[in-house]
Amino acid sequence: MRNLSVPYWLIAALIAFFFMNLGGYLLFDHDEGAFSEATRGMFERGDFITTYLNDRVRFDKPILIYWLQAASIAVFGNEVWAFRLPSALAGIGWSLAIFYFCRRFLNQDIAVTAALVAAAALGINMIAHVATADAVLNVILATTMLCMYRYTVEPSNKLLFIIYALMGLGVLTKGPVAVAIPLMVSAIFFIWSGMRDAFIKAIFFFPGWILFLLIAAPWYILEYMAQGQAFIDGFILKHNVNRFNNAMEGHDGGPFFYLLFLPFILAPFGALLVRIVPSLKTIRQRDGEPADLLNRYLWIWFLVVLVLFSVASTKLPHYILYGVTPLVILMARYRHWLKSRILTLIFPSLLFAVFTAFPLLIPGIIDGLTNPIEIAAANRAAEFINQDFAILAALTWIISAALILWPRISPWFSLVLTGALQSAFVWFVFVPAISEAQQRPVWEAAQFAKELNQPVVTQSIDMPSFNVYLDKWTERRPLQPGEIGYAREDRLKDTGDIDVLFQSGPIMIIRRRTAEENASGIINAQ
């Protein structure tokens, strides 16, 4: 039996990284609020096949993340951290998958380093702290890809079954991307490396496809039976085909968007990212030296993801996470190539400089906003992102710089320690401040509405975390006389017969007066 043990201290470190203040900030709308409310609503409706937001079907993602969140809140209740628990566990699983792969094909030291780099990298750590499908997809996709490389070295039907099962789970998590990336990467790698026969065998392994369909197909069939063409139009066409062909919800960017964003996704490891670029030379045979097939596979994996999502119209920063696992492994493998402490210092300093200057940036940010919700949040942010915030950011920056410049610590390990400081600042200072500024009014409105103990109707506002805190779904329609509504001030119309029961910024709890109350008001006024 193969050794599956992991150093206890590494397990403790991974738990600390991915569970850091997991419940210490409110759910963020729209993504966290939407996922969490869709999950909570399944219990209220008794429907665990179709997800809803208020009274409208939600086709954004397949079902697996909702089932995982449902299992979590069934055990722990409707706690903020319980909705995020599947993501945090996925982050740990992602790091451990990298650890086992590196130990198998490289060595223990590289494996430990790679796991720590994955846990400390800003983008990976952040995606594992939010209640969305992305961390779960990434652990599934990363494990699929790592198993595919292992198949090239140790081909077996058992491994193929695992790969197809993982792809089935990936399709249940986010759709076709869980198959598209593995197929593109494997096609390029296998054919380039002279393994065409192995590729054909793997692709036409029909028992694997049967297992894939047994895992992925039942929910898709049941959802189509329940929703018909609306499911095809909403999920397949809108949230997959159109997301690739058109920039949805304004999420666009130039062809170099991901390259420019990558050092922040992998912060504070920008210097290591720069230093691994020469390893590209090893993917081809040079001067009689054979190509390094592992490096070839890792670089193909990253470049396929980079090119695929760079040409896609919709660009969200977390899409590049599908391709960061190979970079993490390369950074761990070639960590000793990083010698310059000045280079090591540059990228963390850029990030902490932004944090330190953030209080000065808020007025300019406010001037550029037009959405009342965002303006109110930015104004509230000034209460939390203040001089004390800047001092804490500067102190964290100074400590990080001292660690990086300390000659007794190797540059790569100083970045791991800096990553720990970065995570502590992000999860105990920065994110809670943003959460309080943006989400506290929604939570307060839900608590006020809960005390009224009356049905609530949603009025032209898309902040579904309100429903999570209220613990009830709310119908979305015009407010009738005598009814209580959850609303945005700037979107209210015909406010002459509206009583404001609660307001924080533009977030309101309102009541529409009845005809009798309006008539009584006119008589009393006369």
PDB file of C-alpha atoms in Angstrom, residues 173-434:
ATOM      1  CA  THR A 173     -20.076  21.312 -10.910  1.00  0.00           C
ATOM      2  CA  LYS A 174     -19.706  23.759 -13.794  1.00  0.00           C
ATOM      3  CA  GLY A 175     -20.459  22.119 -17.097  1.00  0.00           C
ATOM      4  CA  PRO A 176     -18.452  21.420 -20.289  1.00  0.00           C
ATOM      5  CA  VAL A 177     -15.273  23.207 -19.175  1.00  0.00           C
ATOM      6  CA  ALA A 178     -14.460  20.170 -16.996  1.00  0.00           C
ATOM      7  CA  VAL A 179     -14.132  18.064 -20.162  1.00  0.00           C
ATOM      8  CA  ALA A 180     -12.911  20.672 -22.645  1.00  0.00           C
ATOM      9  CA  ILE A 181      -9.688  21.591 -20.816  1.00  0.00           C
ATOM     10  CA  PRO A 182      -8.540  17.991 -20.135  1.00  0.00           C
ATOM     11  CA  LEU A 183      -9.247  16.965 -23.738  1.00  0.00           C
ATOM     12  CA  MET A 184      -7.397  19.913 -25.270  1.00  0.00           C
ATOM     13  CA  VAL A 185      -4.364  19.570 -22.996  1.00  0.00           C
ATOM     14  CA  SER A 186      -4.131  15.795 -23.381  1.00  0.00           C
ATOM     15  CA  ALA A 187      -4.503  15.958 -27.179  1.00  0.00           C
ATOM     16  CA  ILE A 188      -1.609  18.406 -27.521  1.00  0.00           C
ATOM     17  CA  PHE A 189       0.628  16.627 -25.004  1.00  0.00           C
ATOM     18  CA  PHE A 190       0.032  13.046 -26.126  1.00  0.00           C
ATOM     19  CA  ILE A 191       0.437  13.786 -29.827  1.00  0.00           C
ATOM     20  CA  TRP A 192       3.494  16.024 -29.342  1.00  0.00           C
ATOM     21  CA  SER A 193       5.129  13.407 -27.105  1.00  0.00           C
ATOM     22  CA  GLY A 194       4.581  10.528 -29.531  1.00  0.00           C
ATOM     23  CA  MET A 195       1.847   8.872 -27.458  1.00  0.00           C
ATOM     24  CA  ARG A 196      -0.908   8.899 -30.063  1.00  0.00           C
ATOM     25  CA  ASP A 197      -1.917   5.275 -29.457  1.00  0.00           C
ATOM     26  CA  ALA A 198      -2.237   5.890 -25.716  1.00  0.00           C
ATOM     27  CA  PHE A 199      -4.347   8.981 -26.411  1.00  0.00           C
ATOM     28  CA  ILE A 200      -6.666   7.077 -28.748  1.00  0.00           C
ATOM     29  CA  LYS A 201      -7.050   4.288 -26.189  1.00  0.00           C
ATOM     30  CA  ALA A 202      -7.887   6.797 -23.463  1.00  0.00           C
ATOM     31  CA  ILE A 203     -10.361   8.741 -25.604  1.00  0.00           C
ATOM     32  CA  PHE A 204     -12.165   5.603 -26.784  1.00  0.00           C
ATOM     33  CA  PHE A 205     -12.287   3.944 -23.376  1.00  0.00           C
ATOM     34  CA  PHE A 206     -16.032   3.339 -23.534  1.00  0.00           C
ATOM     35  CA  PRO A 207     -16.436   1.957 -19.981  1.00  0.00           C
ATOM     36  CA  GLY A 208     -15.048   5.301 -18.788  1.00  0.00           C
ATOM     37  CA  TRP A 209     -17.598   7.236 -20.830  1.00  0.00           C
ATOM     38  CA  ILE A 210     -20.358   5.036 -19.425  1.00  0.00           C
ATOM     39  CA  LEU A 211     -19.189   5.860 -15.885  1.00  0.00           C
ATOM     40  CA  PHE A 212     -19.004   9.547 -16.872  1.00  0.00           C
ATOM     41  CA  LEU A 213     -22.614   9.463 -18.069  1.00  0.00           C
ATOM     42  CA  LEU A 214     -23.811   7.553 -15.016  1.00  0.00           C
ATOM     43  CA  ILE A 215     -22.412  10.347 -12.829  1.00  0.00           C
ATOM     44  CA  ALA A 216     -23.221  13.428 -14.897  1.00  0.00           C
ATOM     45  CA  ALA A 217     -26.288  12.597 -16.985  1.00  0.00           C
ATOM     46  CA  PRO A 218     -29.047  11.840 -14.418  1.00  0.00           C
ATOM     47  CA  TRP A 219     -29.280  15.388 -13.072  1.00  0.00           C
ATOM     48  CA  TYR A 220     -29.186  16.911 -16.566  1.00  0.00           C
ATOM     49  CA  ILE A 221     -31.973  14.577 -17.684  1.00  0.00           C
ATOM     50  CA  LEU A 222     -34.098  15.290 -14.611  1.00  0.00           C
ATOM     51  CA  GLU A 223     -33.570  19.045 -14.977  1.00  0.00           C
ATOM     52  CA  TYR A 224     -34.510  18.936 -18.658  1.00  0.00           C
ATOM     53  CA  MET A 225     -37.632  16.918 -17.808  1.00  0.00           C
ATOM     54  CA  ALA A 226     -38.532  19.529 -15.183  1.00  0.00           C
ATOM     55  CA  GLN A 227     -37.706  22.700 -17.137  1.00  0.00           C
ATOM     56  CA  GLY A 228     -37.638  21.715 -20.809  1.00  0.00           C
ATOM     57  CA  GLN A 229     -36.247  24.134 -23.370  1.00  0.00           C
ATOM     58  CA  ALA A 230     -35.765  26.822 -20.713  1.00  0.00           C
ATOM     59  CA  PHE A 231     -32.921  24.701 -19.287  1.00  0.00           C
ATOM     60  CA  ILE A 232     -31.243  24.442 -22.691  1.00  0.00           C
ATOM     61  CA  ASP A 233     -31.624  28.167 -23.319  1.00  0.00           C
ATOM     62  CA  GLY A 234     -30.618  29.231 -19.807  1.00  0.00           C
ATOM     63  CA  PHE A 235     -27.772  26.873 -18.916  1.00  0.00           C
ATOM     64  CA  ILE A 236     -26.312  25.538 -22.175  1.00  0.00           C
ATOM     65  CA  LEU A 237     -26.733  28.589 -24.404  1.00  0.00           C
ATOM     66  CA  LYS A 238     -26.674  31.591 -22.056  1.00  0.00           C
ATOM     67  CA  HIS A 239     -24.211  30.495 -19.368  1.00  0.00           C
ATOM     68  CA  ASN A 240     -21.846  28.444 -21.533  1.00  0.00           C
ATOM     69  CA  VAL A 241     -21.967  29.303 -25.262  1.00  0.00           C
ATOM     70  CA  ASN A 242     -22.845  32.984 -24.841  1.00  0.00           C
ATOM     71  CA  ARG A 243     -20.390  33.436 -21.970  1.00  0.00           C
ATOM     72  CA  PHE A 244     -17.593  32.403 -24.329  1.00  0.00           C
ATOM     73  CA  ASN A 245     -18.832  34.390 -27.333  1.00  0.00           C
ATOM     74  CA  ASN A 246     -20.071  37.548 -25.597  1.00  0.00           C
ATOM     75  CA  ALA A 247     -18.875  39.601 -22.623  1.00  0.00           C
ATOM     76  CA  MET A 248     -21.593  38.940 -20.054  1.00  0.00           C
ATOM     77  CA  GLU A 249     -22.431  41.516 -17.371  1.00  0.00           C
ATOM     78  CA  GLY A 250     -19.634  43.793 -18.564  1.00  0.00           C
ATOM     79  CA  HIS A 251     -16.858  41.284 -17.732  1.00  0.00           C
ATOM     80  CA  ASP A 252     -14.570  41.924 -20.658  1.00  0.00           C
ATOM     81  CA  GLY A 253     -10.887  42.740 -21.055  1.00  0.00           C
ATOM     82  CA  GLY A 254      -8.056  42.863 -23.549  1.00  0.00           C
ATOM     83  CA  PRO A 255      -5.969  39.907 -24.780  1.00  0.00           C
ATOM     84  CA  PHE A 256      -3.362  40.483 -22.042  1.00  0.00           C
ATOM     85  CA  PHE A 257      -5.890  40.684 -19.207  1.00  0.00           C
ATOM     86  CA  TYR A 258      -4.840  37.405 -17.556  1.00  0.00           C
ATOM     87  CA  LEU A 259      -1.114  37.889 -17.998  1.00  0.00           C
ATOM     88  CA  LEU A 260      -1.365  41.255 -16.257  1.00  0.00           C
ATOM     89  CA  PHE A 261      -3.590  39.876 -13.522  1.00  0.00           C
ATOM     90  CA  LEU A 262      -1.614  36.676 -12.897  1.00  0.00           C
ATOM     91  CA  PRO A 263       0.963  38.140 -10.428  1.00  0.00           C
ATOM     92  CA  PHE A 264      -1.937  39.277  -8.219  1.00  0.00           C
ATOM     93  CA  ILE A 265      -3.686  35.896  -8.485  1.00  0.00           C
ATOM     94  CA  LEU A 266      -0.448  34.243  -7.327  1.00  0.00           C
ATOM     95  CA  ALA A 267       0.571  36.988  -4.880  1.00  0.00           C
ATOM     96  CA  PRO A 268       2.995  37.147  -3.145  1.00  0.00           C
ATOM     97  CA  PHE A 269       4.851  34.749  -5.475  1.00  0.00           C
ATOM     98  CA  GLY A 270       5.324  37.087  -8.443  1.00  0.00           C
ATOM     99  CA  ALA A 271       9.117  36.784  -8.299  1.00  0.00           C
ATOM    100  CA  LEU A 272       8.919  32.978  -8.480  1.00  0.00           C
ATOM    101  CA  LEU A 273       6.533  33.346 -11.410  1.00  0.00           C
ATOM    102  CA  VAL A 274       9.152  35.392 -13.249  1.00  0.00           C
ATOM    103  CA  ARG A 275      11.966  32.960 -12.403  1.00  0.00           C
ATOM    104  CA  ILE A 276      10.228  29.855 -13.797  1.00  0.00           C
ATOM    105  CA  VAL A 277       9.945  31.296 -17.314  1.00  0.00           C
ATOM    106  CA  PRO A 278      13.350  29.840 -18.384  1.00  0.00           C
ATOM    107  CA  SER A 279      12.002  26.350 -17.662  1.00  0.00           C
ATOM    108  CA  LEU A 280      10.099  26.705 -20.936  1.00  0.00           C
ATOM    109  CA  LYS A 281      13.383  25.760 -22.624  1.00  0.00           C
ATOM    110  CA  THR A 282      13.146  22.265 -21.138  1.00  0.00           C
ATOM    111  CA  ILE A 283       9.912  21.303 -22.896  1.00  0.00           C
ATOM    112  CA  ARG A 284      11.803  20.586 -26.144  1.00  0.00           C
ATOM    113  CA  GLN A 285      14.887  18.503 -26.837  1.00  0.00           C
ATOM    114  CA  ARG A 286      17.924  20.799 -26.901  1.00  0.00           C
ATOM    115  CA  ASP A 287      21.639  20.162 -27.442  1.00  0.00           C
ATOM    116  CA  GLY A 288      21.183  16.424 -27.146  1.00  0.00           C
ATOM    117  CA  GLU A 289      19.283  16.749 -23.844  1.00  0.00           C
ATOM    118  CA  PRO A 290      15.873  15.021 -23.809  1.00  0.00           C
ATOM    119  CA  ALA A 291      12.782  17.089 -23.229  1.00  0.00           C
ATOM    120  CA  ASP A 292      11.398  17.203 -19.683  1.00  0.00           C
ATOM    121  CA  LEU A 293       7.954  15.675 -20.251  1.00  0.00           C
ATOM    122  CA  LEU A 294       6.587  16.826 -16.893  1.00  0.00           C
ATOM    123  CA  ASN A 295       7.522  20.423 -17.652  1.00  0.00           C
ATOM    124  CA  ARG A 296       6.048  20.057 -21.134  1.00  0.00           C
ATOM    125  CA  TYR A 297       2.763  18.859 -19.681  1.00  0.00           C
ATOM    126  CA  LEU A 298       2.630  21.604 -17.067  1.00  0.00           C
ATOM    127  CA  TRP A 299       3.349  24.398 -19.541  1.00  0.00           C
ATOM    128  CA  ILE A 300       0.838  23.048 -22.073  1.00  0.00           C
ATOM    129  CA  TRP A 301      -1.768  22.931 -19.320  1.00  0.00           C
ATOM    130  CA  PHE A 302      -1.177  26.556 -18.324  1.00  0.00           C
ATOM    131  CA  LEU A 303      -0.920  27.890 -21.884  1.00  0.00           C
ATOM    132  CA  VAL A 304      -4.091  26.147 -23.054  1.00  0.00           C
ATOM    133  CA  VAL A 305      -6.041  27.777 -20.204  1.00  0.00           C
ATOM    134  CA  LEU A 306      -4.378  31.152 -20.825  1.00  0.00           C
ATOM    135  CA  VAL A 307      -5.126  31.147 -24.567  1.00  0.00           C
ATOM    136  CA  LEU A 308      -8.627  29.699 -24.213  1.00  0.00           C
ATOM    137  CA  PHE A 309      -9.837  32.311 -21.751  1.00  0.00           C
ATOM    138  CA  SER A 310      -7.872  35.149 -23.311  1.00  0.00           C
ATOM    139  CA  VAL A 311      -9.834  34.706 -26.549  1.00  0.00           C
ATOM    140  CA  ALA A 312     -13.138  34.216 -24.699  1.00  0.00           C
ATOM    141  CA  SER A 313     -15.270  37.348 -24.530  1.00  0.00           C
ATOM    142  CA  THR A 314     -16.254  37.046 -20.856  1.00  0.00           C
ATOM    143  CA  LYS A 315     -13.197  37.549 -18.660  1.00  0.00           C
ATOM    144  CA  LEU A 316     -13.364  37.022 -14.925  1.00  0.00           C
ATOM    145  CA  PRO A 317     -10.128  36.938 -12.876  1.00  0.00           C
ATOM    146  CA  HIS A 318     -10.831  33.537 -11.335  1.00  0.00           C
ATOM    147  CA  TYR A 319     -11.003  31.772 -14.733  1.00  0.00           C
ATOM    148  CA  ILE A 320      -7.192  31.727 -14.867  1.00  0.00           C
ATOM    149  CA  LEU A 321      -7.208  29.614 -11.695  1.00  0.00           C
ATOM    150  CA  TYR A 322      -7.916  26.617 -13.948  1.00  0.00           C
ATOM    151  CA  GLY A 323      -4.308  26.985 -15.103  1.00  0.00           C
ATOM    152  CA  VAL A 324      -2.412  27.956 -11.949  1.00  0.00           C
ATOM    153  CA  THR A 325      -1.823  24.437 -10.578  1.00  0.00           C
ATOM    154  CA  PRO A 326       0.996  23.751 -13.078  1.00  0.00           C
ATOM    155  CA  LEU A 327       2.552  27.124 -12.217  1.00  0.00           C
ATOM    156  CA  VAL A 328       2.465  26.251  -8.510  1.00  0.00           C
ATOM    157  CA  ILE A 329       4.297  22.985  -9.217  1.00  0.00           C
ATOM    158  CA  LEU A 330       6.879  24.722 -11.409  1.00  0.00           C
ATOM    159  CA  MET A 331       7.445  27.434  -8.781  1.00  0.00           C
ATOM    160  CA  ALA A 332       8.027  24.781  -6.130  1.00  0.00           C
ATOM    161  CA  ARG A 333      10.293  22.736  -8.396  1.00  0.00           C
ATOM    162  CA  TYR A 334      12.498  25.715  -9.317  1.00  0.00           C
ATOM    163  CA  ARG A 335      12.200  27.684  -6.074  1.00  0.00           C
ATOM    164  CA  HIS A 336      15.987  27.749  -5.659  1.00  0.00           C
ATOM    165  CA  TRP A 337      16.323  29.691  -8.909  1.00  0.00           C
ATOM    166  CA  LEU A 338      15.060  32.716  -6.987  1.00  0.00           C
ATOM    167  CA  LYS A 339      18.174  34.432  -5.633  1.00  0.00           C
ATOM    168  CA  SER A 340      17.477  38.163  -5.790  1.00  0.00           C
ATOM    169  CA  ARG A 341      15.852  39.544  -2.655  1.00  0.00           C
ATOM    170  CA  ILE A 342      15.055  42.787  -4.446  1.00  0.00           C
ATOM    171  CA  LEU A 343      13.049  40.908  -7.078  1.00  0.00           C
ATOM    172  CA  THR A 344      11.428  38.919  -4.279  1.00  0.00           C
ATOM    173  CA  LEU A 345      10.377  42.141  -2.567  1.00  0.00           C
ATOM    174  CA  ILE A 346       8.864  43.918  -5.570  1.00  0.00           C
ATOM    175  CA  PHE A 347       5.553  42.099  -5.966  1.00  0.00           C
ATOM    176  CA  PRO A 348       4.521  41.927  -2.278  1.00  0.00           C
ATOM    177  CA  SER A 349       5.440  45.608  -1.988  1.00  0.00           C
ATOM    178  CA  LEU A 350       3.135  46.500  -4.876  1.00  0.00           C
ATOM    179  CA  LEU A 351       0.208  44.719  -3.231  1.00  0.00           C
ATOM    180  CA  PHE A 352       0.800  46.119   0.253  1.00  0.00           C
ATOM    181  CA  ALA A 353       1.342  49.584  -1.217  1.00  0.00           C
ATOM    182  CA  VAL A 354      -2.149  49.377  -2.705  1.00  0.00           C
ATOM    183  CA  PHE A 355      -3.563  48.273   0.663  1.00  0.00           C
ATOM    184  CA  THR A 356      -1.743  51.078   2.481  1.00  0.00           C
ATOM    185  CA  ALA A 357      -2.957  53.692   0.001  1.00  0.00           C
ATOM    186  CA  PHE A 358      -6.516  52.351  -0.119  1.00  0.00           C
ATOM    187  CA  PRO A 359      -7.996  54.996   2.231  1.00  0.00           C
ATOM    188  CA  LEU A 360      -6.673  57.693  -0.111  1.00  0.00           C
ATOM    189  CA  LEU A 361      -8.195  55.948  -3.141  1.00  0.00           C
ATOM    190  CA  ILE A 362     -11.769  55.816  -1.834  1.00  0.00           C
ATOM    191  CA  PRO A 363     -12.737  59.441  -2.732  1.00  0.00           C
ATOM    192  CA  GLY A 364     -11.616  58.881  -6.320  1.00  0.00           C
ATOM    193  CA  ILE A 365     -13.474  55.575  -6.431  1.00  0.00           C
ATOM    194  CA  ILE A 366     -16.653  57.271  -5.195  1.00  0.00           C
ATOM    195  CA  ASP A 367     -16.380  59.959  -7.886  1.00  0.00           C
ATOM    196  CA  GLY A 368     -16.345  57.312 -10.592  1.00  0.00           C
ATOM    197  CA  LEU A 369     -19.417  55.404  -9.339  1.00  0.00           C
ATOM    198  CA  THR A 370     -23.013  55.806 -10.492  1.00  0.00           C
ATOM    199  CA  ASN A 371     -24.745  52.839  -8.836  1.00  0.00           C
ATOM    200  CA  PRO A 372     -26.334  54.009  -5.533  1.00  0.00           C
ATOM    201  CA  ILE A 373     -25.575  50.669  -3.844  1.00  0.00           C
ATOM    202  CA  GLU A 374     -21.900  50.987  -4.762  1.00  0.00           C
ATOM    203  CA  ILE A 375     -21.773  54.658  -3.761  1.00  0.00           C
ATOM    204  CA  ALA A 376     -23.316  53.883  -0.359  1.00  0.00           C
ATOM    205  CA  ALA A 377     -20.902  50.982   0.146  1.00  0.00           C
ATOM    206  CA  ALA A 378     -17.925  53.161  -0.796  1.00  0.00           C
ATOM    207  CA  ASN A 379     -19.042  55.893   1.604  1.00  0.00           C
ATOM    208  CA  ARG A 380     -19.441  53.350   4.394  1.00  0.00           C
ATOM    209  CA  ALA A 381     -16.053  51.855   3.474  1.00  0.00           C
ATOM    210  CA  ALA A 382     -14.415  55.126   4.488  1.00  0.00           C
ATOM    211  CA  GLU A 383     -15.521  54.371   8.066  1.00  0.00           C
ATOM    212  CA  PHE A 384     -13.588  51.095   8.101  1.00  0.00           C
ATOM    213  CA  ILE A 385     -10.784  51.659   5.599  1.00  0.00           C
ATOM    214  CA  ASN A 386      -9.247  54.548   7.476  1.00  0.00           C
ATOM    215  CA  GLN A 387      -5.994  55.611   9.086  1.00  0.00           C
ATOM    216  CA  ASP A 388      -5.914  52.541  11.351  1.00  0.00           C
ATOM    217  CA  PHE A 389      -6.384  50.331   8.298  1.00  0.00           C
ATOM    218  CA  ALA A 390      -3.461  52.052   6.543  1.00  0.00           C
ATOM    219  CA  ILE A 391      -1.250  51.642   9.621  1.00  0.00           C
ATOM    220  CA  LEU A 392      -1.992  47.901   9.819  1.00  0.00           C
ATOM    221  CA  ALA A 393      -1.277  47.515   6.096  1.00  0.00           C
ATOM    222  CA  ALA A 394       2.000  49.414   6.442  1.00  0.00           C
ATOM    223  CA  LEU A 395       3.065  47.322   9.458  1.00  0.00           C
ATOM    224  CA  THR A 396       2.308  44.110   7.567  1.00  0.00           C
ATOM    225  CA  TRP A 397       4.320  45.475   4.642  1.00  0.00           C
ATOM    226  CA  ILE A 398       7.296  46.297   6.901  1.00  0.00           C
ATOM    227  CA  ILE A 399       7.270  42.869   8.570  1.00  0.00           C
ATOM    228  CA  SER A 400       7.054  41.157   5.183  1.00  0.00           C
ATOM    229  CA  ALA A 401       9.941  43.221   3.851  1.00  0.00           C
ATOM    230  CA  ALA A 402      12.024  42.366   6.907  1.00  0.00           C
ATOM    231  CA  LEU A 403      11.383  38.641   6.371  1.00  0.00           C
ATOM    232  CA  ILE A 404      12.256  38.865   2.681  1.00  0.00           C
ATOM    233  CA  LEU A 405      15.494  40.781   3.337  1.00  0.00           C
ATOM    234  CA  TRP A 406      16.568  38.593   6.284  1.00  0.00           C
ATOM    235  CA  PRO A 407      19.585  36.635   4.932  1.00  0.00           C
ATOM    236  CA  ARG A 408      18.955  33.583   7.154  1.00  0.00           C
ATOM    237  CA  ILE A 409      15.676  32.831   5.351  1.00  0.00           C
ATOM    238  CA  SER A 410      15.731  31.667   1.746  1.00  0.00           C
ATOM    239  CA  PRO A 411      13.842  33.995  -0.615  1.00  0.00           C
ATOM    240  CA  TRP A 412      11.207  31.414  -1.566  1.00  0.00           C
ATOM    241  CA  PHE A 413      10.430  30.558   2.081  1.00  0.00           C
ATOM    242  CA  SER A 414      10.215  34.236   2.980  1.00  0.00           C
ATOM    243  CA  LEU A 415       7.435  34.456   0.382  1.00  0.00           C
ATOM    244  CA  VAL A 416       5.546  31.607   2.060  1.00  0.00           C
ATOM    245  CA  LEU A 417       5.766  33.507   5.374  1.00  0.00           C
ATOM    246  CA  THR A 418       4.707  36.681   3.571  1.00  0.00           C
ATOM    247  CA  GLY A 419       1.765  34.745   2.160  1.00  0.00           C
ATOM    248  CA  ALA A 420       0.707  33.873   5.700  1.00  0.00           C
ATOM    249  CA  LEU A 421       0.866  37.557   6.704  1.00  0.00           C
ATOM    250  CA  GLN A 422      -0.971  38.518   3.517  1.00  0.00           C
ATOM    251  CA  SER A 423      -3.749  36.002   4.283  1.00  0.00           C
ATOM    252  CA  ALA A 424      -4.097  37.252   7.850  1.00  0.00           C
ATOM    253  CA  PHE A 425      -4.421  40.851   6.666  1.00  0.00           C
ATOM    254  CA  VAL A 426      -6.893  39.966   3.919  1.00  0.00           C
ATOM    255  CA  TRP A 427      -9.198  37.837   6.086  1.00  0.00           C
ATOM    256  CA  PHE A 428      -9.032  39.697   9.384  1.00  0.00           C
ATOM    257  CA  VAL A 429      -8.778  43.299   8.127  1.00  0.00           C
ATOM    258  CA  PHE A 430      -9.480  43.927   4.439  1.00  0.00           C
ATOM    259  CA  VAL A 431     -12.366  41.563   3.631  1.00  0.00           C
ATOM    260  CA  PRO A 432     -14.274  42.223   6.899  1.00  0.00           C
ATOM    261  CA  ALA A 433     -14.014  45.971   6.206  1.00  0.00           C
ATOM    262  CA  ILE A 434     -15.417  45.547   2.695  1.00  0.00           C
TER     263      ILE A 434
END
